[in-house]
PDB file of C-alpha atoms in Angstrom:
ATOM      1  CA  UNK P 861     104.945 156.704   8.853  1.00 61.00           C
ATOM      2  CA  UNK P 862     101.659 156.646  11.508  1.00 66.00           C
ATOM      3  CA  UNK P 863     104.030 155.739  14.414  1.00 67.00           C
ATOM      4  CA  UNK P 864     105.777 158.886  13.335  1.00 70.00           C
ATOM      5  CA  UNK P 865     103.175 161.271  13.255  1.00 71.00           C
ATOM      6  CA  UNK P 866     102.290 160.015  16.678  1.00 73.00           C
ATOM      7  CA  UNK P 867     105.747 160.253  18.336  1.00 80.00           C
ATOM      8  CA  UNK P 868     105.817 163.818  17.292  1.00 85.00           C
ATOM      9  CA  UNK P 869     103.778 165.790  19.426  1.00 84.00           C
ATOM     10  CA  UNK P 870     105.719 163.689  23.006  1.00 86.00           C
ATOM     11  CA  UNK P 871     109.574 165.414  20.698  1.00 90.00           C
ATOM     12  CA  UNK P 872     107.106 168.504  20.241  1.00 89.00           C
ATOM     13  CA  UNK P 873     106.336 168.407  24.304  1.00 87.00           C
ATOM     14  CA  UNK P 874     109.809 167.936  25.272  1.00 91.00           C
ATOM     15  CA  UNK P 875     111.495 170.341  23.653  1.00 92.00           C
ATOM     16  CA  UNK P 876     108.839 172.784  24.693  1.00 91.00           C
ATOM     17  CA  UNK P 877     109.976 171.098  28.467  1.00 90.00           C
ATOM     18  CA  UNK P 878     113.342 171.888  28.492  1.00 92.00           C
ATOM     19  CA  UNK P 879     113.008 175.265  26.573  1.00 93.00           C
ATOM     20  CA  UNK P 880     110.806 176.307  29.530  1.00 91.00           C
ATOM     21  CA  UNK P 881     113.165 174.537  32.565  1.00 91.00           C
ATOM     22  CA  UNK P 882     116.234 176.097  30.546  1.00 91.00           C
ATOM     23  CA  UNK P 883     114.923 179.855  31.029  1.00 90.00           C
ATOM     24  CA  UNK P 884     114.030 179.029  34.002  1.00 87.00           C
ATOM     25  CA  UNK P 885     117.114 177.232  35.321  1.00 87.00           C
ATOM     26  CA  UNK P 886     119.977 178.228  33.185  1.00 87.00           C
ATOM     27  CA  UNK P 887     121.772 175.381  34.005  1.00 87.00           C
ATOM     28  CA  UNK P 888     118.776 172.223  33.466  1.00 89.00           C
ATOM     29  CA  UNK P 889     121.084 172.199  30.040  1.00 89.00           C
ATOM     30  CA  UNK P 890     124.379 171.531  31.119  1.00 91.00           C
ATOM     31  CA  UNK P 891     125.921 167.939  29.731  1.00 89.00           C
ATOM     32  CA  UNK P 892     126.455 166.608  33.173  1.00 89.00           C
ATOM     33  CA  UNK P 893     122.808 167.601  34.537  1.00 91.00           C
ATOM     34  CA  UNK P 894     121.606 165.433  31.054  1.00 91.00           C
ATOM     35  CA  UNK P 895     123.053 162.432  31.917  1.00 89.00           C
ATOM     36  CA  UNK P 896     121.885 162.441  35.667  1.00 89.00           C
ATOM     37  CA  UNK P 897     118.147 162.911  34.260  1.00 91.00           C
ATOM     38  CA  UNK P 898     118.733 159.852  31.919  1.00 91.00           C
ATOM     39  CA  UNK P 899     120.139 158.367  35.392  1.00 90.00           C
ATOM     40  CA  UNK P 900     117.175 159.265  36.814  1.00 90.00           C
ATOM     41  CA  UNK P 901     114.548 158.087  34.848  1.00 93.00           C
ATOM     42  CA  UNK P 902     116.781 154.574  34.324  1.00 95.00           C
ATOM     43  CA  UNK P 903     114.913 152.969  36.554  1.00 95.00           C
ATOM     44  CA  UNK P 904     110.684 154.231  35.771  1.00 93.00           C
ATOM     45  CA  UNK P 905     112.054 153.543  32.270  1.00 96.00           C
ATOM     46  CA  UNK P 906     112.706 150.619  32.899  1.00 97.00           C
ATOM     47  CA  UNK P 907     109.445 149.479  35.144  1.00 97.00           C
ATOM     48  CA  UNK P 908     107.483 151.245  31.763  1.00 96.00           C
ATOM     49  CA  UNK P 909     108.489 148.685  29.676  1.00 97.00           C
ATOM     50  CA  UNK P 910     107.249 146.373  31.775  1.00 96.00           C
ATOM     51  CA  UNK P 911     104.107 148.437  32.392  1.00 96.00           C
ATOM     52  CA  UNK P 912     103.714 148.929  28.305  1.00 96.00           C
ATOM     53  CA  UNK P 913     103.281 145.404  27.393  1.00 96.00           C
ATOM     54  CA  UNK P 914     100.451 144.462  31.140  1.00 97.00           C
ATOM     55  CA  UNK P 915      98.760 147.137  29.559  1.00 96.00           C
ATOM     56  CA  UNK P 916      98.718 146.416  25.851  1.00 96.00           C
ATOM     57  CA  UNK P 917      96.542 143.293  26.996  1.00 94.00           C
ATOM     58  CA  UNK P 918      93.868 144.978  28.792  1.00 92.00           C
ATOM     59  CA  UNK P 919      95.088 144.776  32.816  1.00 94.00           C
ATOM     60  CA  UNK P 920      97.742 146.747  35.218  1.00 95.00           C
ATOM     61  CA  UNK P 921     100.598 145.650  37.473  1.00 95.00           C
ATOM     62  CA  UNK P 922     100.355 147.407  40.926  1.00 95.00           C
ATOM     63  CA  UNK P 923     102.864 145.590  42.548  1.00 95.00           C
ATOM     64  CA  UNK P 924     106.143 146.688  40.837  1.00 96.00           C
ATOM     65  CA  UNK P 925     106.754 149.430  42.718  1.00 95.00           C
ATOM     66  CA  UNK P 926     106.943 146.950  46.048  1.00 96.00           C
ATOM     67  CA  UNK P 927     108.337 144.364  43.479  1.00 96.00           C
ATOM     68  CA  UNK P 928     111.154 147.142  43.382  1.00 96.00           C
ATOM     69  CA  UNK P 929     111.838 146.402  47.789  1.00 95.00           C
ATOM     70  CA  UNK P 930     111.281 142.954  47.616  1.00 96.00           C
ATOM     71  CA  UNK P 931     113.350 141.817  43.892  1.00 96.00           C
ATOM     72  CA  UNK P 932     116.861 144.560  46.818  1.00 95.00           C
ATOM     73  CA  UNK P 933     116.569 143.032  49.858  1.00 95.00           C
ATOM     74  CA  UNK P 934     116.517 139.271  49.012  1.00 95.00           C
ATOM     75  CA  UNK P 935     119.407 140.295  46.789  1.00 95.00           C
ATOM     76  CA  UNK P 936     121.229 142.612  49.324  1.00 95.00           C
ATOM     77  CA  UNK P 937     121.134 139.400  50.955  1.00 94.00           C
ATOM     78  CA  UNK P 938     121.768 136.841  50.145  1.00 94.00           C
ATOM     79  CA  UNK P 939     124.812 138.695  48.423  1.00 92.00           C
ATOM     80  CA  UNK P 940     125.739 139.150  51.852  1.00 90.00           C
ATOM     81  CA  UNK P 941     124.614 136.247  53.409  1.00 90.00           C
ATOM     82  CA  UNK P 942     126.173 134.305  50.443  1.00 87.00           C
ATOM     83  CA  UNK P 943     130.516 136.473  50.472  1.00 80.00           C
ATOM     84  CA  UNK P 944     130.906 138.103  53.916  1.00 75.00           C
ATOM     85  CA  UNK P 945     133.037 140.718  53.388  1.00 77.00           C
ATOM     86  CA  UNK P 946     134.635 138.491  50.229  1.00 82.00           C
ATOM     87  CA  UNK P 947     133.784 139.834  46.111  1.00 84.00           C
ATOM     88  CA  UNK P 948     133.368 135.813  44.686  1.00 87.00           C
ATOM     89  CA  UNK P 949     131.374 136.215  40.874  1.00 88.00           C
ATOM     90  CA  UNK P 950     129.268 133.234  40.929  1.00 91.00           C
ATOM     91  CA  UNK P 951     128.145 134.671  44.081  1.00 91.00           C
ATOM     92  CA  UNK P 952     126.857 137.767  43.103  1.00 93.00           C
ATOM     93  CA  UNK P 953     125.016 135.657  39.829  1.00 94.00           C
ATOM     94  CA  UNK P 954     123.458 133.174  42.564  1.00 95.00           C
ATOM     95  CA  UNK P 955     121.680 136.408  44.213  1.00 95.00           C
ATOM     96  CA  UNK P 956     121.599 138.577  41.101  1.00 95.00           C
ATOM     97  CA  UNK P 957     119.311 135.416  40.436  1.00 96.00           C
ATOM     98  CA  UNK P 958     117.605 134.821  43.551  1.00 96.00           C
ATOM     99  CA  UNK P 959     116.427 138.398  42.952  1.00 95.00           C
ATOM    100  CA  UNK P 960     115.274 137.532  39.914  1.00 96.00           C
ATOM    101  CA  UNK P 961     113.661 134.533  40.960  1.00 96.00           C
ATOM    102  CA  UNK P 962     111.182 136.029  43.647  1.00 96.00           C
ATOM    103  CA  UNK P 963     109.906 139.034  41.087  1.00 97.00           C
ATOM    104  CA  UNK P 964     109.576 134.974  38.352  1.00 97.00           C
ATOM    105  CA  UNK P 965     107.090 133.490  40.885  1.00 97.00           C
ATOM    106  CA  UNK P 966     104.555 136.936  41.393  1.00 97.00           C
ATOM    107  CA  UNK P 967     104.045 137.251  37.368  1.00 97.00           C
ATOM    108  CA  UNK P 968     104.013 133.767  36.520  1.00 97.00           C
ATOM    109  CA  UNK P 969     101.175 133.514  39.003  1.00 96.00           C
ATOM    110  CA  UNK P 970     100.275 137.247  38.003  1.00 96.00           C
ATOM    111  CA  UNK P 971      99.640 135.781  35.101  1.00 96.00           C
ATOM    112  CA  UNK P 972      98.073 132.503  35.631  1.00 96.00           C
ATOM    113  CA  UNK P 973      95.387 133.881  37.762  1.00 96.00           C
ATOM    114  CA  UNK P 974      94.912 136.933  35.716  1.00 95.00           C
ATOM    115  CA  UNK P 975      94.343 134.647  32.130  1.00 93.00           C
ATOM    116  CA  UNK P 976      92.820 130.770  34.156  1.00 92.00           C
ATOM    117  CA  UNK P 977      90.034 132.953  36.690  1.00 92.00           C
ATOM    118  CA  UNK P 978      87.570 135.397  36.197  1.00 89.00           C
ATOM    119  CA  UNK P 979      89.370 137.717  38.607  1.00 93.00           C
ATOM    120  CA  UNK P 980      90.387 141.671  37.845  1.00 93.00           C
ATOM    121  CA  UNK P 981      94.324 141.695  37.959  1.00 94.00           C
ATOM    122  CA  UNK P 982      93.364 144.951  39.466  1.00 93.00           C
ATOM    123  CA  UNK P 983      92.947 143.246  42.170  1.00 95.00           C
ATOM    124  CA  UNK P 984      95.753 140.375  41.747  1.00 96.00           C
ATOM    125  CA  UNK P 985      98.314 143.309  41.282  1.00 96.00           C
ATOM    126  CA  UNK P 986      96.883 145.460  44.944  1.00 95.00           C
ATOM    127  CA  UNK P 987      96.804 142.196  46.588  1.00 96.00           C
ATOM    128  CA  UNK P 988     100.266 140.969  45.643  1.00 96.00           C
ATOM    129  CA  UNK P 989     101.487 144.055  45.978  1.00 96.00           C
ATOM    130  CA  UNK P 990     100.900 144.769  49.722  1.00 96.00           C
ATOM    131  CA  UNK P 991     101.886 140.958  50.076  1.00 96.00           C
ATOM    132  CA  UNK P 992     105.389 141.774  48.233  1.00 96.00           C
ATOM    133  CA  UNK P 993     105.501 144.741  50.375  1.00 94.00           C
ATOM    134  CA  UNK P 994     105.040 142.401  53.400  1.00 94.00           C
ATOM    135  CA  UNK P 995     108.159 140.597  52.469  1.00 94.00           C
ATOM    136  CA  UNK P 996     110.275 143.543  52.349  1.00 93.00           C
ATOM    137  CA  UNK P 997     109.602 144.422  55.973  1.00 92.00           C
ATOM    138  CA  UNK P 998     110.005 140.757  56.496  1.00 88.00           C
ATOM    139  CA  UNK P 999     113.544 141.549  56.176  1.00 82.00           C
ATOM    140  CA  UNK P1000     115.910 143.065  58.909  1.00 77.00           C
ATOM    141  CA  UNK P1001     112.800 143.751  61.278  1.00 80.00           C
ATOM    142  CA  UNK P1002     111.732 146.417  58.173  1.00 80.00           C
ATOM    143  CA  UNK P1003     115.761 147.956  58.492  1.00 88.00           C
ATOM    144  CA  UNK P1004     117.382 149.390  55.436  1.00 89.00           C
ATOM    145  CA  UNK P1005     120.328 147.043  55.026  1.00 92.00           C
ATOM    146  CA  UNK P1006     123.783 147.891  54.069  1.00 91.00           C
ATOM    147  CA  UNK P1007     125.236 147.135  51.207  1.00 92.00           C
ATOM    148  CA  UNK P1008     129.931 146.377  51.292  1.00 88.00           C
ATOM    149  CA  UNK P1009     132.278 148.345  49.791  1.00 87.00           C
ATOM    150  CA  UNK P1010     133.018 145.129  49.872  1.00 87.00           C
ATOM    151  CA  UNK P1011     130.552 144.122  46.210  1.00 90.00           C
ATOM    152  CA  UNK P1012     132.173 146.815  44.080  1.00 92.00           C
ATOM    153  CA  UNK P1013     130.179 145.187  42.039  1.00 93.00           C
ATOM    154  CA  UNK P1014     126.992 144.993  42.929  1.00 93.00           C
ATOM    155  CA  UNK P1015     127.661 148.847  43.822  1.00 94.00           C
ATOM    156  CA  UNK P1016     128.504 149.821  39.487  1.00 94.00           C
ATOM    157  CA  UNK P1017     125.522 148.836  38.708  1.00 94.00           C
ATOM    158  CA  UNK P1018     123.750 151.590  39.681  1.00 92.00           C
ATOM    159  CA  UNK P1019     126.838 154.073  39.865  1.00 92.00           C
ATOM    160  CA  UNK P1020     129.792 153.104  37.574  1.00 92.00           C
ATOM    161  CA  UNK P1021     129.958 154.714  34.288  1.00 92.00           C
ATOM    162  CA  UNK P1022     130.794 153.112  31.792  1.00 91.00           C
ATOM    163  CA  UNK P1023     133.291 154.697  29.483  1.00 89.00           C
ATOM    164  CA  UNK P1024     133.815 156.783  32.455  1.00 86.00           C
ATOM    165  CA  UNK P1025     130.845 159.001  31.281  1.00 88.00           C
ATOM    166  CA  UNK P1026     127.821 156.729  30.334  1.00 92.00           C
ATOM    167  CA  UNK P1027     126.018 155.711  33.318  1.00 93.00           C
ATOM    168  CA  UNK P1028     125.505 151.619  34.174  1.00 95.00           C
ATOM    169  CA  UNK P1029     121.539 152.137  34.748  1.00 95.00           C
ATOM    170  CA  UNK P1030     121.075 154.140  31.094  1.00 95.00           C
ATOM    171  CA  UNK P1031     123.026 151.737  29.094  1.00 96.00           C
ATOM    172  CA  UNK P1032     120.829 148.601  30.665  1.00 96.00           C
ATOM    173  CA  UNK P1033     117.858 150.508  29.923  1.00 96.00           C
ATOM    174  CA  UNK P1034     118.664 150.887  26.389  1.00 96.00           C
ATOM    175  CA  UNK P1035     119.827 147.970  25.755  1.00 97.00           C
ATOM    176  CA  UNK P1036     116.306 146.713  27.390  1.00 97.00           C
ATOM    177  CA  UNK P1037     114.534 149.134  25.888  1.00 96.00           C
ATOM    178  CA  UNK P1038     115.613 147.817  22.020  1.00 97.00           C
ATOM    179  CA  UNK P1039     115.167 143.878  23.508  1.00 97.00           C
ATOM    180  CA  UNK P1040     111.503 145.284  24.728  1.00 96.00           C
ATOM    181  CA  UNK P1041     111.317 146.994  21.239  1.00 96.00           C
ATOM    182  CA  UNK P1042     112.429 144.421  18.888  1.00 97.00           C
ATOM    183  CA  UNK P1043     109.936 142.058  21.269  1.00 96.00           C
ATOM    184  CA  UNK P1044     106.385 143.703  20.961  1.00 95.00           C
ATOM    185  CA  UNK P1045     107.435 145.285  16.908  1.00 93.00           C
ATOM    186  CA  UNK P1046     109.608 142.117  14.867  1.00 93.00           C
ATOM    187  CA  UNK P1047     108.206 139.004  16.664  1.00 95.00           C
ATOM    188  CA  UNK P1048     105.469 136.825  16.472  1.00 95.00           C
ATOM    189  CA  UNK P1049     104.561 137.450  20.347  1.00 96.00           C
ATOM    190  CA  UNK P1050     103.940 141.130  19.548  1.00 95.00           C
ATOM    191  CA  UNK P1051     101.639 140.756  17.046  1.00 95.00           C
ATOM    192  CA  UNK P1052      99.622 138.833  19.492  1.00 95.00           C
ATOM    193  CA  UNK P1053      99.938 141.175  21.956  1.00 96.00           C
ATOM    194  CA  UNK P1054      97.958 143.957  20.485  1.00 95.00           C
ATOM    195  CA  UNK P1055      95.763 140.758  18.798  1.00 95.00           C
ATOM    196  CA  UNK P1056      94.905 139.276  22.533  1.00 93.00           C
ATOM    197  CA  UNK P1057      94.582 143.903  24.067  1.00 91.00           C
ATOM    198  CA  UNK P1058      92.738 144.884  21.038  1.00 90.00           C
ATOM    199  CA  UNK P1059      89.803 142.033  20.996  1.00 89.00           C
ATOM    200  CA  UNK P1060      90.644 139.086  23.701  1.00 87.00           C
ATOM    201  CA  UNK P1061      87.109 136.735  22.915  1.00 88.00           C
ATOM    202  CA  UNK P1062      88.840 136.990  18.602  1.00 91.00           C
ATOM    203  CA  UNK P1063      92.622 136.100  19.633  1.00 89.00           C
ATOM    204  CA  UNK P1064      90.780 132.750  21.556  1.00 87.00           C
ATOM    205  CA  UNK P1065      88.947 132.009  17.977  1.00 90.00           C
ATOM    206  CA  UNK P1066      92.352 132.564  15.826  1.00 89.00           C
ATOM    207  CA  UNK P1067      94.462 130.228  17.656  1.00 89.00           C
ATOM    208  CA  UNK P1068      96.538 132.298  20.480  1.00 91.00           C
ATOM    209  CA  UNK P1069      97.769 131.234  23.105  1.00 93.00           C
ATOM    210  CA  UNK P1070      96.631 133.051  25.380  1.00 92.00           C
ATOM    211  CA  UNK P1071      97.139 131.629  28.296  1.00 94.00           C
ATOM    212  CA  UNK P1072     101.023 131.719  27.730  1.00 95.00           C
ATOM    213  CA  UNK P1073     101.336 135.209  25.442  1.00 96.00           C
ATOM    214  CA  UNK P1074      99.608 136.663  29.804  1.00 96.00           C
ATOM    215  CA  UNK P1075     101.878 134.879  31.891  1.00 97.00           C
ATOM    216  CA  UNK P1076     104.577 135.797  29.250  1.00 97.00           C
ATOM    217  CA  UNK P1077     103.290 140.034  29.465  1.00 97.00           C
ATOM    218  CA  UNK P1078     103.015 139.830  33.559  1.00 97.00           C
ATOM    219  CA  UNK P1079     106.383 137.339  33.813  1.00 97.00           C
ATOM    220  CA  UNK P1080     108.750 140.317  31.209  1.00 97.00           C
ATOM    221  CA  UNK P1081     106.445 142.885  33.262  1.00 97.00           C
ATOM    222  CA  UNK P1082     108.217 141.587  36.582  1.00 97.00           C
ATOM    223  CA  UNK P1083     111.170 140.419  35.476  1.00 97.00           C
ATOM    224  CA  UNK P1084     111.266 144.401  34.156  1.00 97.00           C
ATOM    225  CA  UNK P1085     110.961 145.550  38.608  1.00 97.00           C
ATOM    226  CA  UNK P1086     113.501 143.001  39.484  1.00 96.00           C
ATOM    227  CA  UNK P1087     116.122 144.444  36.850  1.00 97.00           C
ATOM    228  CA  UNK P1088     115.022 148.079  38.225  1.00 96.00           C
ATOM    229  CA  UNK P1089     114.888 147.213  42.192  1.00 96.00           C
ATOM    230  CA  UNK P1090     117.950 145.753  41.846  1.00 95.00           C
ATOM    231  CA  UNK P1091     119.484 149.024  39.766  1.00 96.00           C
ATOM    232  CA  UNK P1092     117.773 151.729  42.984  1.00 95.00           C
ATOM    233  CA  UNK P1093     119.063 149.232  45.202  1.00 96.00           C
ATOM    234  CA  UNK P1094     122.467 149.861  44.583  1.00 95.00           C
ATOM    235  CA  UNK P1095     121.613 153.464  43.848  1.00 95.00           C
ATOM    236  CA  UNK P1096     120.578 153.822  47.389  1.00 94.00           C
ATOM    237  CA  UNK P1097     123.829 152.061  48.625  1.00 94.00           C
ATOM    238  CA  UNK P1098     121.389 150.079  50.459  1.00 93.00           C
ATOM    239  CA  UNK P1099     118.624 147.635  50.418  1.00 92.00           C
ATOM    240  CA  UNK P1100     116.000 149.558  51.941  1.00 91.00           C
ATOM    241  CA  UNK P1101     112.259 147.509  52.817  1.00 89.00           C
ATOM    242  CA  UNK P1102     110.307 150.880  52.390  1.00 89.00           C
ATOM    243  CA  UNK P1103     111.969 151.473  48.332  1.00 90.00           C
ATOM    244  CA  UNK P1104     109.238 151.623  45.517  1.00 88.00           C
ATOM    245  CA  UNK P1105     106.986 153.296  47.252  1.00 88.00           C
ATOM    246  CA  UNK P1106     104.161 155.158  44.041  1.00 87.00           C
ATOM    247  CA  UNK P1107     106.642 153.922  41.498  1.00 92.00           C
ATOM    248  CA  UNK P1108     103.949 152.080  39.636  1.00 92.00           C
ATOM    249  CA  UNK P1109     101.948 155.255  39.086  1.00 89.00           C
ATOM    250  CA  UNK P1110     104.507 156.807  38.064  1.00 90.00           C
ATOM    251  CA  UNK P1111     105.440 153.614  36.020  1.00 94.00           C
ATOM    252  CA  UNK P1112     101.901 154.453  34.716  1.00 92.00           C
ATOM    253  CA  UNK P1113     102.199 157.463  34.005  1.00 90.00           C
ATOM    254  CA  UNK P1114     104.932 157.321  31.960  1.00 92.00           C
ATOM    255  CA  UNK P1115     103.106 154.470  29.143  1.00 94.00           C
ATOM    256  CA  UNK P1116      99.826 157.030  29.503  1.00 89.00           C
ATOM    257  CA  UNK P1117     101.480 159.960  29.068  1.00 89.00           C
ATOM    258  CA  UNK P1118     103.920 157.946  25.701  1.00 90.00           C
ATOM    259  CA  UNK P1119      99.517 157.029  23.971  1.00 87.00           C
ATOM    260  CA  UNK P1120      99.334 153.275  25.245  1.00 90.00           C
ATOM    261  CA  UNK P1121      96.085 153.150  25.628  1.00 86.00           C
ATOM    262  CA  UNK P1122      94.442 151.719  28.797  1.00 83.00           C
ATOM    263  CA  UNK P1123      91.635 149.547  26.635  1.00 83.00           C
ATOM    264  CA  UNK P1124      94.454 147.380  25.126  1.00 86.00           C
ATOM    265  CA  UNK P1125      95.596 146.785  21.926  1.00 87.00           C
ATOM    266  CA  UNK P1126      97.368 150.333  20.833  1.00 89.00           C
ATOM    267  CA  UNK P1127     101.138 151.158  21.657  1.00 91.00           C
ATOM    268  CA  UNK P1128     104.910 152.087  21.484  1.00 93.00           C
ATOM    269  CA  UNK P1129     107.651 151.407  23.260  1.00 95.00           C
ATOM    270  CA  UNK P1130     108.711 154.075  21.643  1.00 93.00           C
ATOM    271  CA  UNK P1131     106.153 156.299  23.049  1.00 92.00           C
ATOM    272  CA  UNK P1132     107.259 154.388  26.255  1.00 95.00           C
ATOM    273  CA  UNK P1133     110.775 156.070  26.011  1.00 95.00           C
ATOM    274  CA  UNK P1134     109.415 159.681  25.255  1.00 93.00           C
ATOM    275  CA  UNK P1135     106.164 159.248  27.976  1.00 92.00           C
ATOM    276  CA  UNK P1136     109.632 158.313  30.562  1.00 94.00           C
ATOM    277  CA  UNK P1137     111.325 160.854  29.434  1.00 94.00           C
ATOM    278  CA  UNK P1138     108.473 163.805  29.988  1.00 92.00           C
ATOM    279  CA  UNK P1139     107.405 162.516  33.557  1.00 92.00           C
ATOM    280  CA  UNK P1140     111.889 163.196  34.269  1.00 92.00           C
ATOM    281  CA  UNK P1141     112.179 166.406  33.103  1.00 92.00           C
ATOM    282  CA  UNK P1142     109.025 166.966  34.814  1.00 90.00           C
ATOM    283  CA  UNK P1143     110.294 165.652  38.400  1.00 89.00           C
ATOM    284  CA  UNK P1144     114.069 166.976  37.520  1.00 90.00           C
ATOM    285  CA  UNK P1145     112.556 170.625  36.452  1.00 90.00           C
ATOM    286  CA  UNK P1146     110.617 171.476  39.228  1.00 90.00           C
ATOM    287  CA  UNK P1147     113.049 170.304  41.648  1.00 90.00           C
ATOM    288  CA  UNK P1148     115.967 172.091  39.955  1.00 90.00           C
ATOM    289  CA  UNK P1149     113.443 175.485  39.663  1.00 87.00           C
ATOM    290  CA  UNK P1150     112.348 174.626  44.288  1.00 87.00           C
ATOM    291  CA  UNK P1151     108.297 173.957  43.622  1.00 85.00           C
ATOM    292  CA  UNK P1152     107.485 172.826  46.222  1.00 86.00           C
ATOM    293  CA  UNK P1153     106.278 168.880  46.113  1.00 81.00           C
ATOM    294  CA  UNK P1154     102.258 169.467  46.704  1.00 85.00           C
ATOM    295  CA  UNK P1155     102.901 171.350  43.644  1.00 85.00           C
ATOM    296  CA  UNK P1156     104.899 168.722  41.773  1.00 81.00           C
ATOM    297  CA  UNK P1157     102.286 166.282  42.186  1.00 83.00           C
ATOM    298  CA  UNK P1158      99.658 168.352  40.911  1.00 88.00           C
ATOM    299  CA  UNK P1159     101.251 168.905  38.313  1.00 84.00           C
ATOM    300  CA  UNK P1160     101.983 164.912  37.067  1.00 79.00           C
ATOM    301  CA  UNK P1161      98.250 164.571  38.672  1.00 83.00           C
ATOM    302  CA  UNK P1162      97.152 167.244  35.363  1.00 86.00           C
ATOM    303  CA  UNK P1163      99.628 165.621  32.794  1.00 80.00           C
ATOM    304  CA  UNK P1164      97.940 162.174  33.043  1.00 77.00           C
ATOM    305  CA  UNK P1165      94.057 163.423  32.832  1.00 83.00           C
ATOM    306  CA  UNK P1166      95.226 165.582  29.092  1.00 83.00           C
ATOM    307  CA  UNK P1167      96.836 162.742  28.731  1.00 76.00           C
ATOM    308  CA  UNK P1168      94.039 160.099  29.565  1.00 75.00           C
ATOM    309  CA  UNK P1169      91.134 162.562  28.044  1.00 80.00           C
ATOM    310  CA  UNK P1170      93.345 162.312  24.687  1.00 75.00           C
ATOM    311  CA  UNK P1171      93.822 159.057  25.068  1.00 68.00           C
ATOM    312  CA  UNK P1172      89.011 159.021  25.255  1.00 70.00           C
ATOM    313  CA  UNK P1173      88.924 161.628  21.993  1.00 73.00           C
ATOM    314  CA  UNK P1174      91.232 159.178  19.852  1.00 68.00           C
ATOM    315  CA  UNK P1175      89.054 156.154  21.145  1.00 61.00           C
ATOM    316  CA  UNK P1176      85.470 158.159  19.868  1.00 63.00           C
TER     317      UNK P1176
END
């Protein structure tokens, strides 16, 4: 009941925004436009799912945007080097595992550094953001790497549709949402995440394996960034070393707007997906209404400020 009560304001905000943009842009609520909206929010939503876990334990991960670029360039580089002008399922899986492997290494490093040292996660992930961005720019001298037309399976990840209706990115996003929601809300690991974020010292004294939980949380966050990076690269038809800039801030915005507390220990995956929908509606609605991009930044910044203010008021 408490979760439902927390979701009502978010659902109300979504309905109000949809009606507002329907008045502003007559074609806004057409089925095709709504499908495009869900496809556009898929990358940010997947990033936000991982970011939710990190913020719940009282951390932050600023590297997810750079990870999107690094995983994309790594995967396409391996795919091109291994497959050439042919399409091979084994080579495709190898390239995908290479990309996710790179993301995993960063995630494990973040978790170990956050759990075993006194360095703040903000600094750890800020540094690794620069390292990941630099690594991405090392590929092809920082120039985009086009995906060959023969790689139809990889291109389908970001551009294909299930039964020619539902975009694959939306299917992947919903599958990961269900998986992460079950993990957080229906497992002992989820209870440990809330306990660690609520009171780290108490969690340690009650026997919770805090180091293992924190490493797992950062690993999952990086893996989510890896999946988002592959979808985004596929949608662009090329690996862009400079892509993913500001993605980390949009993901944090979705988590905060969805009601997850920046102090940790409080929040839900349901809130995060609704927060991502709100940010997505604002992005698409303001774009289609022809609002200058400078004003879009101001609007999104104001929304984040209001969300944080409400969170602070709830914590008093």
